[in-house]
Short mmCIF file of C-alpha atoms in Angstrom, two decimals:
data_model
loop_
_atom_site.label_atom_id
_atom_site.label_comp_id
_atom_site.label_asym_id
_atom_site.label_seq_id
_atom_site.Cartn_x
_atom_site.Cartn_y
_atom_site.Cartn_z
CA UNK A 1 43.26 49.18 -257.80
CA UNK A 2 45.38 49.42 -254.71
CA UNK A 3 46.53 46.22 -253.47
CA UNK A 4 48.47 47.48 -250.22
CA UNK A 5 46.18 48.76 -248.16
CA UNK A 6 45.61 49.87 -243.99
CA UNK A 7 43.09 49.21 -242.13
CA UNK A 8 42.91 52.26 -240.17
CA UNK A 9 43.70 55.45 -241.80
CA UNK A 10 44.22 57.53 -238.11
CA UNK A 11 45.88 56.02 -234.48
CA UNK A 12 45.83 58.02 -231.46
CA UNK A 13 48.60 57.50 -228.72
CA UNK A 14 49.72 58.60 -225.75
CA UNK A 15 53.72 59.29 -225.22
CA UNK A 16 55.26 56.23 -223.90
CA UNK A 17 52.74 53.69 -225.30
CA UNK A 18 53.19 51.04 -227.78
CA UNK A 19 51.84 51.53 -231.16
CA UNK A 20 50.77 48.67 -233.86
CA UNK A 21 50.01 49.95 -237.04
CA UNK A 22 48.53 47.39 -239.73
CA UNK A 23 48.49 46.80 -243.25
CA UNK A 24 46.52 43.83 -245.51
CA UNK A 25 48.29 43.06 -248.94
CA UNK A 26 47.02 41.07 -251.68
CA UNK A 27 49.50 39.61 -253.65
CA UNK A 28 50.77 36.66 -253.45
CA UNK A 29 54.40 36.78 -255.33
CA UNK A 30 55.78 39.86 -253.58
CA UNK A 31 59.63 39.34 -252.53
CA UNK A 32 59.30 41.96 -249.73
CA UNK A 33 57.17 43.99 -247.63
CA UNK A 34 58.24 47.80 -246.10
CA UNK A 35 57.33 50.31 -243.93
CA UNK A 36 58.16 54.02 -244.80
CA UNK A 37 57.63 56.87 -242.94
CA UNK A 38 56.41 60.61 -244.19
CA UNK A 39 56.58 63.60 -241.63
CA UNK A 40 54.77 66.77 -242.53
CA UNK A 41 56.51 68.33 -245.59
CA UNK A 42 58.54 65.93 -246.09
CA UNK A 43 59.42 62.75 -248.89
CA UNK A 44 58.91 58.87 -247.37
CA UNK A 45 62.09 57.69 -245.25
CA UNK A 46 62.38 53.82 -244.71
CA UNK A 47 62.00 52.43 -241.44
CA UNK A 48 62.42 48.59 -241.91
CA UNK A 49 61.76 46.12 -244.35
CA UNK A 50 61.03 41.94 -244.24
CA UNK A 51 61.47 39.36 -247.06
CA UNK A 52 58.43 37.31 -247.51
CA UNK A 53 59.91 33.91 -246.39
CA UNK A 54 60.38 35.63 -242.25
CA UNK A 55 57.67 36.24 -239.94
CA UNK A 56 59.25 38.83 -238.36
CA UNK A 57 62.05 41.09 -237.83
CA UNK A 58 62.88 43.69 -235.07
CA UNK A 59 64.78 46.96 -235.71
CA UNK A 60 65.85 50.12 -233.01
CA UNK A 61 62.19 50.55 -231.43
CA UNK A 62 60.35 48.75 -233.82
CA UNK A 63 59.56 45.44 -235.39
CA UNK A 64 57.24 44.08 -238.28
CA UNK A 65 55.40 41.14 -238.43
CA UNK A 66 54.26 39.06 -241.66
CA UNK A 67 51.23 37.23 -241.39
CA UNK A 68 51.12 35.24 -244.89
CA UNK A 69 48.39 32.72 -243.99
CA UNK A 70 46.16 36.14 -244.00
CA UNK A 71 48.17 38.64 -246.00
CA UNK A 72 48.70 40.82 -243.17
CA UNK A 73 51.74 43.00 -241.91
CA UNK A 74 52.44 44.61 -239.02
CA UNK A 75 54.30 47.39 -237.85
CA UNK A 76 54.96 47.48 -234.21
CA UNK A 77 56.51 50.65 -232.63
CA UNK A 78 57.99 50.38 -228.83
CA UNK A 79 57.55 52.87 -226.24
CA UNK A 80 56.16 55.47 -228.92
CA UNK A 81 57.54 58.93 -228.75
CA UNK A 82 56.15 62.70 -230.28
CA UNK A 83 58.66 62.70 -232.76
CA UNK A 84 57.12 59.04 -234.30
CA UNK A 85 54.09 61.36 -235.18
CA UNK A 86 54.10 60.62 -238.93
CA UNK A 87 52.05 59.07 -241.97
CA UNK A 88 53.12 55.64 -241.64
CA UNK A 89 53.01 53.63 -245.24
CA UNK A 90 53.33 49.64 -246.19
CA UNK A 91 54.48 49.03 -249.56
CA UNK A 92 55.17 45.53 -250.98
CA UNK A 93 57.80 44.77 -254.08
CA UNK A 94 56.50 43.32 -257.06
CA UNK A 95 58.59 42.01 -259.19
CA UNK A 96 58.63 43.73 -262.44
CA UNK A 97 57.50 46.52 -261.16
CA UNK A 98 58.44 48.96 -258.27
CA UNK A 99 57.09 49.47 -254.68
CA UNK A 100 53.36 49.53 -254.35
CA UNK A 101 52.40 51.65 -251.31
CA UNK A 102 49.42 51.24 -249.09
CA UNK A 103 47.27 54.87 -248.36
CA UNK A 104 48.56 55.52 -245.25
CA UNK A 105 47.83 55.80 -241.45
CA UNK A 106 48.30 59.06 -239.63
CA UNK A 107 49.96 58.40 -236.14
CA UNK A 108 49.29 61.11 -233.28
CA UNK A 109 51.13 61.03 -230.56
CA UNK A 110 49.97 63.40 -227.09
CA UNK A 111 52.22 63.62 -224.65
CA UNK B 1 69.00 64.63 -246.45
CA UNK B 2 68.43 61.81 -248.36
CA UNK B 3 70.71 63.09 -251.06
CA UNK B 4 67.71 63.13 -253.80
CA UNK B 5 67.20 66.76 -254.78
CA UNK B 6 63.95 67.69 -256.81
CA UNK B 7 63.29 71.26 -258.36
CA UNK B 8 61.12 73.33 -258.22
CA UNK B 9 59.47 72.35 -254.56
CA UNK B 10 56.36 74.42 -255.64
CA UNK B 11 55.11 75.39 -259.15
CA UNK B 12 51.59 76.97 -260.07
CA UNK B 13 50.14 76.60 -263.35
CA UNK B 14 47.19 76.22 -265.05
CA UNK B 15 44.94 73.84 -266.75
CA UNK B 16 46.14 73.19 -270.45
CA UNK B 17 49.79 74.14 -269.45
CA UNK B 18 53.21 72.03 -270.20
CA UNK B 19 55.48 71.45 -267.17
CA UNK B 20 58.56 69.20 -266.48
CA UNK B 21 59.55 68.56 -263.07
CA UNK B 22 63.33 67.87 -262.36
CA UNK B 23 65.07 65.05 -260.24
CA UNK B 24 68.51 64.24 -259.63
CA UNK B 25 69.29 60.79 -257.76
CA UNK B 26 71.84 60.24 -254.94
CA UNK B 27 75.14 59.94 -256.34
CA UNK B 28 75.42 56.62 -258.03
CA UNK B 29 72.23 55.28 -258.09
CA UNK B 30 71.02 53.93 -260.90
CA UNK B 31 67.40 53.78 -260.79
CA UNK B 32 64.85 56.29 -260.55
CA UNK B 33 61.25 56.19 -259.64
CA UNK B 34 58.68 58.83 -259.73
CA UNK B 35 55.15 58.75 -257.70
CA UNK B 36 52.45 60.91 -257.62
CA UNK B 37 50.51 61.77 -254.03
CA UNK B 38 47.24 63.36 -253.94
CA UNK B 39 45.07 64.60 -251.33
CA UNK B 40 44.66 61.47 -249.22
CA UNK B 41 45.77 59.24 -251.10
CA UNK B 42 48.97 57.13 -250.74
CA UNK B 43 51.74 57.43 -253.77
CA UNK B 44 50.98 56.08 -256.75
CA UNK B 45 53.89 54.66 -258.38
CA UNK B 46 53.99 55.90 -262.01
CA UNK B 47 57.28 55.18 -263.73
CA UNK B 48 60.94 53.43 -263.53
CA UNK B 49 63.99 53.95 -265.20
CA UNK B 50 67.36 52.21 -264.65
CA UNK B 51 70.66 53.58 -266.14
CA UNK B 52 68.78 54.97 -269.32
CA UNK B 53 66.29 52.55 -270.04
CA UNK B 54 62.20 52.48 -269.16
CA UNK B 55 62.10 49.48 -266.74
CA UNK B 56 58.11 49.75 -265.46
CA UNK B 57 54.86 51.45 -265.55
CA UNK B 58 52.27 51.77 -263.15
CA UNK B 59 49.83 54.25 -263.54
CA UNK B 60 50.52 57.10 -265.13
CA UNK B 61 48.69 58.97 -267.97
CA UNK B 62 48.96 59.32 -271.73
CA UNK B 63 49.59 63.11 -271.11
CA UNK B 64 52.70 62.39 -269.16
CA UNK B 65 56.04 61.35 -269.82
CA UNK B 66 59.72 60.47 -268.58
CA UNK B 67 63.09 60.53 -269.26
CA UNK B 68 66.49 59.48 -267.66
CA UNK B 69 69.59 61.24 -269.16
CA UNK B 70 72.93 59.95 -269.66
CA UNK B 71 74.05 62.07 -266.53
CA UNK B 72 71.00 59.88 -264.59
CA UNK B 73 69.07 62.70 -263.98
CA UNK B 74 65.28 62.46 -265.25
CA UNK B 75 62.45 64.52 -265.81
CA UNK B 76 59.01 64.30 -265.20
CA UNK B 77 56.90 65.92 -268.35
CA UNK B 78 53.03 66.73 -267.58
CA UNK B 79 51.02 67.66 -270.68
CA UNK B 80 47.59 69.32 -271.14
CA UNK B 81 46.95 69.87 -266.93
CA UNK B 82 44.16 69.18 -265.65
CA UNK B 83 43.07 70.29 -262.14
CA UNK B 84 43.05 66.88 -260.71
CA UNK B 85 46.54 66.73 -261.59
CA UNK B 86 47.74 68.98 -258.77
CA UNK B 87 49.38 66.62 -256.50
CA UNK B 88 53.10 65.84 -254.95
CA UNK B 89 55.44 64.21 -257.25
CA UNK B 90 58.25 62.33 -255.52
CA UNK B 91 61.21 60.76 -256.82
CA UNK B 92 63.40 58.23 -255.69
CA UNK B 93 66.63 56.71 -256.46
CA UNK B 94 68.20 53.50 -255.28
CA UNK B 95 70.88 51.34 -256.54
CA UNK B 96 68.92 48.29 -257.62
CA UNK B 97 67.55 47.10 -260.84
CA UNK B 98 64.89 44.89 -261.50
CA UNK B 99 65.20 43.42 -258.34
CA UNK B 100 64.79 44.35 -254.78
CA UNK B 101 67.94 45.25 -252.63
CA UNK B 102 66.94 47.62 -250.08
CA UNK B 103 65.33 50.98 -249.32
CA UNK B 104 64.17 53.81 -252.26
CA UNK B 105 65.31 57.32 -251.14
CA UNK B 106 63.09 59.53 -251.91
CA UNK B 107 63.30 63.79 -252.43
CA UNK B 108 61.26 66.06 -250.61
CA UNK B 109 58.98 66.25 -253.76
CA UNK B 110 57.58 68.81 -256.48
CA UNK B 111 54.36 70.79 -255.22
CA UNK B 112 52.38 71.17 -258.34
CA UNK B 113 49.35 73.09 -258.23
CA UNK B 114 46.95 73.68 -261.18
CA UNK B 115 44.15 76.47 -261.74
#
């Protein structure tokens, strides 16, 4: 089964507000954790990534957070803007393997 | 443009049928990954080559199959359809092997649809 997974599969914001979109994982041994992006129509685009041994790490307008005490990651977007309406994704490397994506939360942003 | 181009973007078919989707990776790369997404579901990773060679499985059927050519182009083969088989199939390429070194780019996918 799926071992990337969000906890909410919608979010509802208003322009301007601060979004936090989150994720649990389950395993253990993966290197990295990622967030991707997927407009309407279109394939996943990265947005950032974090290697297992941070906490944290900030990018242009966002910033993830790793939680490994409780397998949870967090993806944190700043002053949140129409065009950040998107399916939002984690996915975690496994070793061996490839990314392993989460199902997804839709982000709606009203301005 | 991520520079990943997939053919065709939409193909009907129906159940029984043979198809083979189509990707070719940004220039360079030398791994490609393929993914299926269905109706609200995330992507499920399927397969992975690197320069030639099968590298991982993840979940994909008996009735479908892979190749990456010399050129690094690869090909997605789905046997015997089945309707639950209409999905999105994505492929990405990236530079990295076996392990992690950054972001997969991904196409804008292969619509298949079967009756």
């Amino acid at each position: 089964g799926e071992s990337v997974g969000l906890h909410l599969p919608t979010l509802s914001v208003q322009e301007g507000d601060n979004s936090i979109i989150n994720c649990a994982y389950s395993n253990s041994a993966s290197d990295y954790f990622i967030w991707y992006k997927q407009e309407s129509g279109k394939g996943p685009q990265f947005i950032i990534d974090i290697r297992s041994n941070m906490d944290k790490r900030q990018g242009q307008r966002v910033t993830v957070l790793l939680n490994k005490t409780v397998k949870h990651l967090s993806l944190q977007i700043a002053a949140t803007q129409p065009g950040d309406s998107a399916v939002y994704f984690c996915a975690e490397n496994q070793a061996g393997t490839a990314l392993i994506f989460g199902k997804g939360t839709t982000l709606s942003v009203s301005s | 443009d991520s520079g990943v181009t997939q053919t065709p973007k939409h193909l009907i078919t129906a159940t029984g049928q043979r198809v083979t989707l189509r990707c070719s990776p940004r220039s360079g790369d030398l791994s490609v990954y393929w993914y299926q997404q269905s109706l609200d579901q995330g992507l499920q990773f399927l397969i992975h080559y690197y320069n030639g060679e099968e590298r991982a499985k993840g979940n994909i059927l008996e009735r479908f199959s892979a190749q990456q050519f010399p050129d690094l182009h690869s090909e997605l083969n789905l046997s015997s359809l089945e309707l639950g088989d209409s999905a999105l199939y994505f492929c990405a390429s990236s530079a990295q092997g076996l392990a992690y070194t950054g972001e997969l780019f991904f196409g804008e996918g292969s619509r298949l649809t079967v009756l």
